[in-house]
Each structure stands twice: as C-alpha cells, then as structure tokens.
PDB file of C-alpha atoms and ligand atoms in Angstrom:
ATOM      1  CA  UNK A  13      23.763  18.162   4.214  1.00 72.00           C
ATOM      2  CA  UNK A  14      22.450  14.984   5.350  1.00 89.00           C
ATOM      3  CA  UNK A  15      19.951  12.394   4.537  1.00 97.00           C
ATOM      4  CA  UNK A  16      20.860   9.473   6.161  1.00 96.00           C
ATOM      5  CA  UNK A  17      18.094   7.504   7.521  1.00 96.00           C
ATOM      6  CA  UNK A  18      16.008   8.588   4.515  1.00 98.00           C
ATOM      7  CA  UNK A  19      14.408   6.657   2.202  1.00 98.00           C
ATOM      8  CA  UNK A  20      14.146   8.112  -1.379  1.00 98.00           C
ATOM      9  CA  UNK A  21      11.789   6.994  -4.377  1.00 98.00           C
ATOM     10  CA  UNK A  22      12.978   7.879  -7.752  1.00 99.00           C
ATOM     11  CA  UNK A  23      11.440   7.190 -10.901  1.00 98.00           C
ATOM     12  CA  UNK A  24      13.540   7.675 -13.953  1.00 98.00           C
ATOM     13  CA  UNK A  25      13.640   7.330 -18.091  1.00 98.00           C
ATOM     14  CA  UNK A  26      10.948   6.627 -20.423  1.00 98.00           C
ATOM     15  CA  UNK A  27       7.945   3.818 -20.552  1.00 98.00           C
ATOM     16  CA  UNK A  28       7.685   1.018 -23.486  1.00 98.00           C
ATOM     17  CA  UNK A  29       4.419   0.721 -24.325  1.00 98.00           C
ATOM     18  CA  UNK A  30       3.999  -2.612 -26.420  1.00 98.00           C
ATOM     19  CA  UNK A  31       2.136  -3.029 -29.374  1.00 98.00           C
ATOM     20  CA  UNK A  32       2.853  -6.547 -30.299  1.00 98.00           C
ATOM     21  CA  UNK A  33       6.135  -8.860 -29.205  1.00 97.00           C
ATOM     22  CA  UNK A  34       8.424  -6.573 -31.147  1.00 97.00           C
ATOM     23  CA  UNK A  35       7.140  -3.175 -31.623  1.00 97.00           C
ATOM     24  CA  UNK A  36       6.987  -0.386 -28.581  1.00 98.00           C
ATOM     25  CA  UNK A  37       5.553   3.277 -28.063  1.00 97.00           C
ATOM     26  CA  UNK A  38       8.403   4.620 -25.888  1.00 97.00           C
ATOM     27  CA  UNK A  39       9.668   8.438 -25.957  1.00 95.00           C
ATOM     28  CA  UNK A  40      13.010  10.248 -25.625  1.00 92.00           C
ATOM     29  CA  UNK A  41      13.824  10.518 -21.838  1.00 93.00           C
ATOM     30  CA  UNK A  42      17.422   9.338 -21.829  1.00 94.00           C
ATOM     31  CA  UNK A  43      16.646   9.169 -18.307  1.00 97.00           C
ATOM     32  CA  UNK A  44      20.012  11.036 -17.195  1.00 96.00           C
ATOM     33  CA  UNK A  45      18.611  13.480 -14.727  1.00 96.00           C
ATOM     34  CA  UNK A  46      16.905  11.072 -12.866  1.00 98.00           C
ATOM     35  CA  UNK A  47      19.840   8.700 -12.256  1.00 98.00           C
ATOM     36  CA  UNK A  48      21.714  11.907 -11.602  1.00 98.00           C
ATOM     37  CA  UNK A  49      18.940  12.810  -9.194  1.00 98.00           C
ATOM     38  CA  UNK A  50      19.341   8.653  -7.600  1.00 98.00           C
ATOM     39  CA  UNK A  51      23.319   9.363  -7.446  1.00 98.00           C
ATOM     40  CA  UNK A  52      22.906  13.230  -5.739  1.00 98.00           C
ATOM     41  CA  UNK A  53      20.545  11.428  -3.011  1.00 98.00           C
ATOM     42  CA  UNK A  54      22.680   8.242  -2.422  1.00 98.00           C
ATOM     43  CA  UNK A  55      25.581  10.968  -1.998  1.00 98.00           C
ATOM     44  CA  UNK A  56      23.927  12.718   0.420  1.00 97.00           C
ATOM     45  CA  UNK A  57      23.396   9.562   2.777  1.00 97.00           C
ATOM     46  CA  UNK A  58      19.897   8.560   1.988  1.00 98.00           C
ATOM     47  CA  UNK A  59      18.564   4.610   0.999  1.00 98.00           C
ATOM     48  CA  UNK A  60      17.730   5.332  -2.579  1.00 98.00           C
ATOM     49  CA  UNK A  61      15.533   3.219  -5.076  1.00 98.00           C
ATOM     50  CA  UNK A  62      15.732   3.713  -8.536  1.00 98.00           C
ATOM     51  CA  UNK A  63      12.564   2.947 -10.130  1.00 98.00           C
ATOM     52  CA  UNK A  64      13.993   2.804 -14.306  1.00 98.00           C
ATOM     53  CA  UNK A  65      12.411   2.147 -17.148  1.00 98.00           C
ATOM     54  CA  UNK A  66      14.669   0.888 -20.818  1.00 98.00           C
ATOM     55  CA  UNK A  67      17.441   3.052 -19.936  1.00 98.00           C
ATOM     56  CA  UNK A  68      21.561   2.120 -20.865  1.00 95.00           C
ATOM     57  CA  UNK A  69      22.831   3.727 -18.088  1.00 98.00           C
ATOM     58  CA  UNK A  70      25.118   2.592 -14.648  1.00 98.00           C
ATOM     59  CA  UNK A  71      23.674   2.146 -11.820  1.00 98.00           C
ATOM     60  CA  UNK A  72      25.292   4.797  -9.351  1.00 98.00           C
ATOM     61  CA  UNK A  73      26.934   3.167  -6.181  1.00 98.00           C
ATOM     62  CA  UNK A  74      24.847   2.536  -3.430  1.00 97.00           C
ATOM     63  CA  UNK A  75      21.513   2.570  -5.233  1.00 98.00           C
ATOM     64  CA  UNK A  76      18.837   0.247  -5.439  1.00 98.00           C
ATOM     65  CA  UNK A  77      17.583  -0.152  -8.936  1.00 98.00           C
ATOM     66  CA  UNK A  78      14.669  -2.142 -10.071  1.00 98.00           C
ATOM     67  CA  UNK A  79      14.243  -1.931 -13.792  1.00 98.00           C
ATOM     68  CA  UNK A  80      10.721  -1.698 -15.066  1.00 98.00           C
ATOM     69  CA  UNK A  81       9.274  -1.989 -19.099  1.00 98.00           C
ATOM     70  CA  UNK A  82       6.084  -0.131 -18.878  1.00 98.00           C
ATOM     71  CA  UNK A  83       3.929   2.072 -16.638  1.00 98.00           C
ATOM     72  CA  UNK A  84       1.843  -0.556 -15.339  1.00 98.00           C
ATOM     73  CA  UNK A  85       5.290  -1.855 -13.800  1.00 98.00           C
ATOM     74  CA  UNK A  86       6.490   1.257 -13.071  1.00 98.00           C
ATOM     75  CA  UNK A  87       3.719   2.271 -10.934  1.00 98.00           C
ATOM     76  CA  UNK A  88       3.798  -1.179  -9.509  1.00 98.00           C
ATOM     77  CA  UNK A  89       7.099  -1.202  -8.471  1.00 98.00           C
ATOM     78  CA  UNK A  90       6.763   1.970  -7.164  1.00 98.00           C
ATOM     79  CA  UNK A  91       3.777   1.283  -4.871  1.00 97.00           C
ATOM     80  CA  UNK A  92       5.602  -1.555  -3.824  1.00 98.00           C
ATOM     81  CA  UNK A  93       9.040   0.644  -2.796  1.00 98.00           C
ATOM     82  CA  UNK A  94       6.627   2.347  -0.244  1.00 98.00           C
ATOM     83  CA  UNK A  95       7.120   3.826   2.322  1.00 98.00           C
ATOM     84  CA  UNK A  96       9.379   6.439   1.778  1.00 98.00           C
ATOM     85  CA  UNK A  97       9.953   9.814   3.149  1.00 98.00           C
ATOM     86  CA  UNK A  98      10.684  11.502  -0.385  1.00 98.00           C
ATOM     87  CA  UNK A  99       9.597  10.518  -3.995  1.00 98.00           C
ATOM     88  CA  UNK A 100      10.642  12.047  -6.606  1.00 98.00           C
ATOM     89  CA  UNK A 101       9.045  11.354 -10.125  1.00 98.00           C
ATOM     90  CA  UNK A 102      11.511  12.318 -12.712  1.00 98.00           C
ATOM     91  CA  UNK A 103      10.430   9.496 -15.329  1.00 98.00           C
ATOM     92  CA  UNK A 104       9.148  10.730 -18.657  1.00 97.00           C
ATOM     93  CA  UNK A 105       5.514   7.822 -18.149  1.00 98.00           C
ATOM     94  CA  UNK A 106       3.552   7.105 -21.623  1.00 98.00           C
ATOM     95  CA  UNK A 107      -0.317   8.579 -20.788  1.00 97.00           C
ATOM     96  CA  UNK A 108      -1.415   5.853 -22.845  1.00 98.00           C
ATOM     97  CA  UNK A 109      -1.065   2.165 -23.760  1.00 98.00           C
ATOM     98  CA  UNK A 110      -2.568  -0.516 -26.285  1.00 98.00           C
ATOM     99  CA  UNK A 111      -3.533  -4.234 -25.627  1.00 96.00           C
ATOM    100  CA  UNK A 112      -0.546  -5.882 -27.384  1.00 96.00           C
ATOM    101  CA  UNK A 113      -1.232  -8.175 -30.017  1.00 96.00           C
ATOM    102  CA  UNK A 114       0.416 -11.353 -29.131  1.00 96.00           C
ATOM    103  CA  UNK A 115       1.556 -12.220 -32.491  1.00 97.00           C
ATOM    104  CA  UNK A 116       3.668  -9.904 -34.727  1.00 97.00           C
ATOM    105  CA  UNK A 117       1.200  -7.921 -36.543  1.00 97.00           C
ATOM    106  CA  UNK A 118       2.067  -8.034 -40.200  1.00 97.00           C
ATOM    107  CA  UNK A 119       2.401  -5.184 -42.927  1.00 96.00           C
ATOM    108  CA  UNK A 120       0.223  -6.695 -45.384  1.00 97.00           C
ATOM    109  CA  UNK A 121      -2.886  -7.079 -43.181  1.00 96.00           C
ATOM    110  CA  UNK A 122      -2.731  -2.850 -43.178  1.00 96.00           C
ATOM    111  CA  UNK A 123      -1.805  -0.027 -40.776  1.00 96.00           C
ATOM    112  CA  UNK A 124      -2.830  -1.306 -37.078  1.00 94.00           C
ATOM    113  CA  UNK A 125      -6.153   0.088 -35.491  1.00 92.00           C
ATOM    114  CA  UNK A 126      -4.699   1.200 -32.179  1.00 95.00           C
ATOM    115  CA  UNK A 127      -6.931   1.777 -29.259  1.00 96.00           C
ATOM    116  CA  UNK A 128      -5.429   3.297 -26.596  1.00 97.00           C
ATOM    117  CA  UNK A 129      -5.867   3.190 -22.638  1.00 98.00           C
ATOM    118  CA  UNK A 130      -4.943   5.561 -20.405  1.00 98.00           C
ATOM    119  CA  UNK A 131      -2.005   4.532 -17.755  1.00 98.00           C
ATOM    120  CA  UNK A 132      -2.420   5.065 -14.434  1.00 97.00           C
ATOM    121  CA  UNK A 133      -0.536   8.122 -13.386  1.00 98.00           C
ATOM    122  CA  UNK A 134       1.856   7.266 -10.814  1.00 98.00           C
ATOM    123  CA  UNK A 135       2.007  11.082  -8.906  1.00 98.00           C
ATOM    124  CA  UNK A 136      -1.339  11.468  -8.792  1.00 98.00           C
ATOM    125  CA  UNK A 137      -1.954   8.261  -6.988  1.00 97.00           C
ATOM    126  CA  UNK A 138       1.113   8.917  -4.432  1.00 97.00           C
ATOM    127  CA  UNK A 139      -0.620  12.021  -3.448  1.00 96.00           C
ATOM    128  CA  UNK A 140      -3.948  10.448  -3.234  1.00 96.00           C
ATOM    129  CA  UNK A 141      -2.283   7.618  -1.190  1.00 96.00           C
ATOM    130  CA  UNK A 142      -2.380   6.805   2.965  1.00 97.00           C
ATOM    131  CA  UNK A 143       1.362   6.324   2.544  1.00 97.00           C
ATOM    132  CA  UNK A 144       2.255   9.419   0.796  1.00 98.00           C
ATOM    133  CA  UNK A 145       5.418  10.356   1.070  1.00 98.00           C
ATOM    134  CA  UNK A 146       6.105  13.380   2.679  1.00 98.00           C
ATOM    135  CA  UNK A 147       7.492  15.204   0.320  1.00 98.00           C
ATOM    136  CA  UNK A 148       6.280  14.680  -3.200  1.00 98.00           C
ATOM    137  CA  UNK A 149       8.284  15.953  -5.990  1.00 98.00           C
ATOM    138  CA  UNK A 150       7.096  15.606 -10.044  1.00 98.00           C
ATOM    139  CA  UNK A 151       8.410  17.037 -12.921  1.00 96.00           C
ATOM    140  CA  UNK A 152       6.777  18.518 -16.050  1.00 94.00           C
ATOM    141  CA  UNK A 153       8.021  18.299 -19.368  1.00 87.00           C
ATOM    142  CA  UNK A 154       6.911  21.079 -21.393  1.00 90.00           C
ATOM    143  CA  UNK A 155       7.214  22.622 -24.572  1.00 88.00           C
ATOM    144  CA  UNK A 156       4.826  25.787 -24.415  1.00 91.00           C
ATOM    145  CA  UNK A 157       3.655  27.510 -21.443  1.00 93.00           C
ATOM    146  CA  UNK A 158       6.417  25.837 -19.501  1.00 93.00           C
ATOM    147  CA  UNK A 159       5.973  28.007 -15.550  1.00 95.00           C
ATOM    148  CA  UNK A 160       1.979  28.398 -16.450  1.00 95.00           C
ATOM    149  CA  UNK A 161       1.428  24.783 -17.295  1.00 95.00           C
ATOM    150  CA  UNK A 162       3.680  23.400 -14.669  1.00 96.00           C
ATOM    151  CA  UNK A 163       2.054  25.531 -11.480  1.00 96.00           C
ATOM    152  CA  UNK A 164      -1.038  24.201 -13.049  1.00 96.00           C
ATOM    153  CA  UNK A 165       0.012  20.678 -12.859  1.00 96.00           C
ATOM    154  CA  UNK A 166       1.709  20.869  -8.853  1.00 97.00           C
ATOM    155  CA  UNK A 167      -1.714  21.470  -7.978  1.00 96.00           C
ATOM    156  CA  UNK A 168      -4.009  19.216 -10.188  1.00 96.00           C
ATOM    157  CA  UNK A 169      -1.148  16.380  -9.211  1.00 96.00           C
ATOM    158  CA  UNK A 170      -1.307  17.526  -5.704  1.00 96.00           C
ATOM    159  CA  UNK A 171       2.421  17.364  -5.452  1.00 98.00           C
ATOM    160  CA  UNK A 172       4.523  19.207  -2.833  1.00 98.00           C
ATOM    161  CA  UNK A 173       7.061  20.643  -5.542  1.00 98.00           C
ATOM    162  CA  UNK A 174       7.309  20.592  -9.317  1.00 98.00           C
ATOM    163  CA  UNK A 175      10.451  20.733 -11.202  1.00 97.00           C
ATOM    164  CA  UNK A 176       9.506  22.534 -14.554  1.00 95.00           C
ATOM    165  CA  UNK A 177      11.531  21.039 -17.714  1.00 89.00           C
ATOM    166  CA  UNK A 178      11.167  23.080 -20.885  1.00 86.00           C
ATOM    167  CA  UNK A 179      12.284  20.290 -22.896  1.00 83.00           C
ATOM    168  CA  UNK A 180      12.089  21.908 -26.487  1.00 80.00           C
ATOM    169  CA  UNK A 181      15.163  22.769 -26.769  1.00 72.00           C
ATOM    170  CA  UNK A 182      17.480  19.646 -27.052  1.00 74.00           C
ATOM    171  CA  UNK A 183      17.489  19.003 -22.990  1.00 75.00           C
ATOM    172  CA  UNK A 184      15.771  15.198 -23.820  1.00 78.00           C
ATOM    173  CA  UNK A 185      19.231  13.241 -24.049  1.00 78.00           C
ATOM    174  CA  UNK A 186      21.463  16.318 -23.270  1.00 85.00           C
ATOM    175  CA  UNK A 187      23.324  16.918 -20.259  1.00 89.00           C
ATOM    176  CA  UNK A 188      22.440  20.595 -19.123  1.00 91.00           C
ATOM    177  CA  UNK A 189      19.232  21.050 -17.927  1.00 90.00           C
ATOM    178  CA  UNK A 190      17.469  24.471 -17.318  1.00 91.00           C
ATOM    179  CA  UNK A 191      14.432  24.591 -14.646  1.00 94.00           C
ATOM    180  CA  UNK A 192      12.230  26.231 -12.373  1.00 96.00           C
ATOM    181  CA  UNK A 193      11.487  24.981  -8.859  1.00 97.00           C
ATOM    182  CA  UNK A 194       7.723  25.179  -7.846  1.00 97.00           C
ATOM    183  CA  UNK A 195       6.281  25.480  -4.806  1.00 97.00           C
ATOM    184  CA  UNK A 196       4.176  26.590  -2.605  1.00 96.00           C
ATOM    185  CA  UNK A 197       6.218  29.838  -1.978  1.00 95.00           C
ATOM    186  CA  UNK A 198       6.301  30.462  -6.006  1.00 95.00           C
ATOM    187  CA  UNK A 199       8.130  30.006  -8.540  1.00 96.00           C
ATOM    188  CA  UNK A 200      12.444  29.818  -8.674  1.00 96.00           C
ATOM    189  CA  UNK A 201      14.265  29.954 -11.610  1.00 94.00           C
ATOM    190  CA  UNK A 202      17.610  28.341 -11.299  1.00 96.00           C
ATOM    191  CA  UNK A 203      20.119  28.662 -13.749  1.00 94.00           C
ATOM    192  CA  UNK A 204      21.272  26.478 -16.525  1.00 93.00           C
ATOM    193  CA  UNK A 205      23.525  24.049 -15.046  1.00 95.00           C
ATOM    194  CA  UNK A 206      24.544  20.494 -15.732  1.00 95.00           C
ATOM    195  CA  UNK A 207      22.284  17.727 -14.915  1.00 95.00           C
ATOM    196  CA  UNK A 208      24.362  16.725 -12.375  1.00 97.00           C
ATOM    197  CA  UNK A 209      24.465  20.267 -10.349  1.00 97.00           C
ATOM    198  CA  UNK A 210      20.931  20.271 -11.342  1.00 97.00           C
ATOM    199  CA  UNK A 211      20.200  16.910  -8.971  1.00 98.00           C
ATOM    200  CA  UNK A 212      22.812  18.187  -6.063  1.00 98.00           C
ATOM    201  CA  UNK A 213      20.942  21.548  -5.567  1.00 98.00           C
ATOM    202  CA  UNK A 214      17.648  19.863  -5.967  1.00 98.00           C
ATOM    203  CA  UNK A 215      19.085  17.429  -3.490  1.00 98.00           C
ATOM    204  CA  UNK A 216      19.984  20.256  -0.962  1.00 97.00           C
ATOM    205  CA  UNK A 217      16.483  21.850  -1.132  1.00 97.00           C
ATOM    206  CA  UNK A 218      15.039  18.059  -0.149  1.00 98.00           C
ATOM    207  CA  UNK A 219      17.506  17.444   2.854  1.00 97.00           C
ATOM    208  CA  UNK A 220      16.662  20.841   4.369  1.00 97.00           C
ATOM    209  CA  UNK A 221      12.753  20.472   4.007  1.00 97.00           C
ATOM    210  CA  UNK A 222      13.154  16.973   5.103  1.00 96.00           C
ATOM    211  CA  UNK A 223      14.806  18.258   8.450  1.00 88.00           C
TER     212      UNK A 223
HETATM  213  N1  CTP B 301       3.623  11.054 -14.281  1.00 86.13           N
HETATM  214  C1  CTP B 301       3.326   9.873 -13.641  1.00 86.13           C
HETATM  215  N2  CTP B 301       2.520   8.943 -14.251  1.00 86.13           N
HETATM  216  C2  CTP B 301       2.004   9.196 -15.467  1.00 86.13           C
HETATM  217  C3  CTP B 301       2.309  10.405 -16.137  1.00 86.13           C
HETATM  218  C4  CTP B 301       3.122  11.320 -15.517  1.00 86.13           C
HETATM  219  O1  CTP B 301       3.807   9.659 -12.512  1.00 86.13           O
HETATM  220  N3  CTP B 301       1.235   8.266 -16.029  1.00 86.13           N
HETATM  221  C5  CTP B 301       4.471  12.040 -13.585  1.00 86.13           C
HETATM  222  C6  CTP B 301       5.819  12.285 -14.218  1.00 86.13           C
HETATM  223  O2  CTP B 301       6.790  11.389 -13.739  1.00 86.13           O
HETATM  224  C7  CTP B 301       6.100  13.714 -13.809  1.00 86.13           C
HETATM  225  C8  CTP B 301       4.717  14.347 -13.756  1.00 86.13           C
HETATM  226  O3  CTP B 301       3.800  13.271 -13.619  1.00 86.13           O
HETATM  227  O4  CTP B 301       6.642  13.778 -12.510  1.00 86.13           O
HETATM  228  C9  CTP B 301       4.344  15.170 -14.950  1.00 86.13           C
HETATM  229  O5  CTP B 301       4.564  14.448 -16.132  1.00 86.13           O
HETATM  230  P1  CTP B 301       4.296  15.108 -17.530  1.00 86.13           P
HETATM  231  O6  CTP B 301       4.595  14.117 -18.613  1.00 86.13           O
HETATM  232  O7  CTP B 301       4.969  16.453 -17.591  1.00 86.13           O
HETATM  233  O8  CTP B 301       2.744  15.425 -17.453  1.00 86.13           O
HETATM  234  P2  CTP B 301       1.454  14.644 -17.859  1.00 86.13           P
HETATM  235  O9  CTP B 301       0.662  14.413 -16.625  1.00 86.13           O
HETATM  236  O10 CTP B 301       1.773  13.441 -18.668  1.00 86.13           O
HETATM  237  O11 CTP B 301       0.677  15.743 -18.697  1.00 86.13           O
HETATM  238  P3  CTP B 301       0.900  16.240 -20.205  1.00 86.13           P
HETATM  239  O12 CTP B 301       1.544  15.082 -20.950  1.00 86.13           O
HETATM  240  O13 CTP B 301      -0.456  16.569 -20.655  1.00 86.13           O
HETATM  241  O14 CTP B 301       1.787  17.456 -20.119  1.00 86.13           O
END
C-alpha cells in the first residue's frame, strides 16, 4: 500500500476549554489512536499533519504536528491545513466553551455561573466545505447505542466513513481499541486489536479508496 503524494489531516486528543487563566474543561482522550492513526499514514508514504490538542505524546517521524489548546484553534488550524485529500477527525472536541474570566476567579466569591457556547464542530464544517476533502473520516465516541448512534451521526455529519468507539469500557487512555467501520456499504466490525493495528488497517482501507 501506498499513499505517497497524499496529503492527510488528522486531528487528535482532547480540547481545553478555559474558564479563567488557570482552570480548563478538557476530557480524557489520551489522544493515542490518533497519533497512531498520524504514524500508520506517514508509514504508508503520505504528507501527514497532526492537528493535537494538550497531549504528552512523540511526535511520530515524518509528521507535521501543530499543537492546538482549544477547539476554536483546532478548527482553525485545521481549516488552515487545507487542502487535503483525506481528513481524518479522531480528536475527542469539547461541544461547548465559556468566556474565560481573565482573572482567577476566587472560591470565596461562590461556585462560578458558567454559560456555555457551543464550539464549532470541525466535521461538520469539512463536509459542508468547497475544499472538502475527499474522503472524510470522523469518529464517535459512545457509550450506549454505540453502531445505532454512530450510523446516525456519518450521516447528520455528512462524513464519508465513521469509526465507531464504544469508549465505556476503559479504551479512553488504553491501548486496545475495539470498533466498527461505517460506511456507506454498512456496518464492519473489526476485531479488538491494538491501537496501533487499529490505525494500519484503517490506514489500508484509506489507501485503497484513495486509489
Ligand atoms: N467533532 C468535531 N468538532 C466538534 C465535535 C466533534 O470535529 N466540535 C468530530 C470528532 O472529532 C469526531 C466526530 O465529530 O470525529 C464525532 O465526535 P463525537 O464526540 O463522538 O460526537 P459529537 O458530535 O460531539 O456528539 P455527542 O457528543 O452528542 O455524541
């Protein structure tokens, strides 16, 4: 398999969402399976950039990597990392943010009153965009309803594929990873595997729809 010539988008880890200058909403994507995702493609031949929110992980050789706090940035930098022939959105993005305080908020004036604001969301928009790529990969993170709610979300996202996560079971952090492929010839359930087999079969089913 080749992808040289190819220019890959991956997003990877989790959004900080600040609240003031030392407090953050974040969540518990270690980001692993995206950076194994970045290495797979790099491997195969193909320009990669790395898109990565507050992760501590290497860079894998040959990757581009542009680290990124929150999901304003992230779907900045991603825009920006256009055009490319293959995104794949692997990052765990926070839905919502608040307008930071710019001062440290302190415990004795009380618990904050948070408002939140959506975030843009950063698949949606590729696949609404003029320079979509042409094949548009997201993944859902699920607890319940994991096939169900992730068929639901390929086509409300209008993404090509979805890779379905059920990430109840200690996969956030881990390095196996079980999940189903979705497209629009159904539903594939691969088995559990490391993350890193996870991203080179993933990475096989891209170079061969990719051509
Ligand atoms: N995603 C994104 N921008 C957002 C939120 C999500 O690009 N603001 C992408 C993720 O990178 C992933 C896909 O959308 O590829 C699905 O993310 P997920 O968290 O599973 O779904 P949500 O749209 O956030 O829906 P919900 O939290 O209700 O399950």
């Amino acid at each position: 398999m080749t992808l040289a010539g190819k220019h890959i988008i991956v997003t990877a880890g989790p959004t900080h969402e600040p609240i003031d200058p030392v407090r953050v909403i974040a969540n518990r994507s270690s980001g692993k399976q995206g950076f194994a995702i970045a290495q797979a493609a790099a491997e195969a031949g193909a320009k990669v950039t790395l898109i990565a929110g507050p992760v501590w992980l290497e860079t894998p050789p040959g990757v581009h990597r542009i680290d990124v706090e929150t999901a304003l940035e992230m779907a900045a930098a991603t825009e920006a990392a256009l055009p490319a022939d293959c995104a794949i959105l692997v990052a765990a993005v926070a839905d919502w943010r608040v307008d930071p305080a710019t001062a440290k908020l302190k415990k004795a004036d009380g618990p904050p009153d948070l408002h939140f604001i959506a975030n843009p969301d950063i698949l949606v928009g590729l696949g609404q965009s003029p320079r979509r790529p042409r094949l548009l990969i997201g993944f859902a993170a699920e607890t319940d309803n994991v096939i169900a709610n992730a068929v639901a979300k390929r086509t409300a996202k209008g993404a090509d594929w979805i890779v379905a996560n059920d990430v109840g079971s200690g996969v956030m952090g881990g390095d196996r990873n079980r999940v189903a492929l979705i497209s629009g010839d159904g539903v594939e359930d691969w088995p559990e595997a490391s993350k890193d087999e996870v991203a080179r079969r993933l990475l096989e089913r891209i170079a061969a729809a990719l051509g």
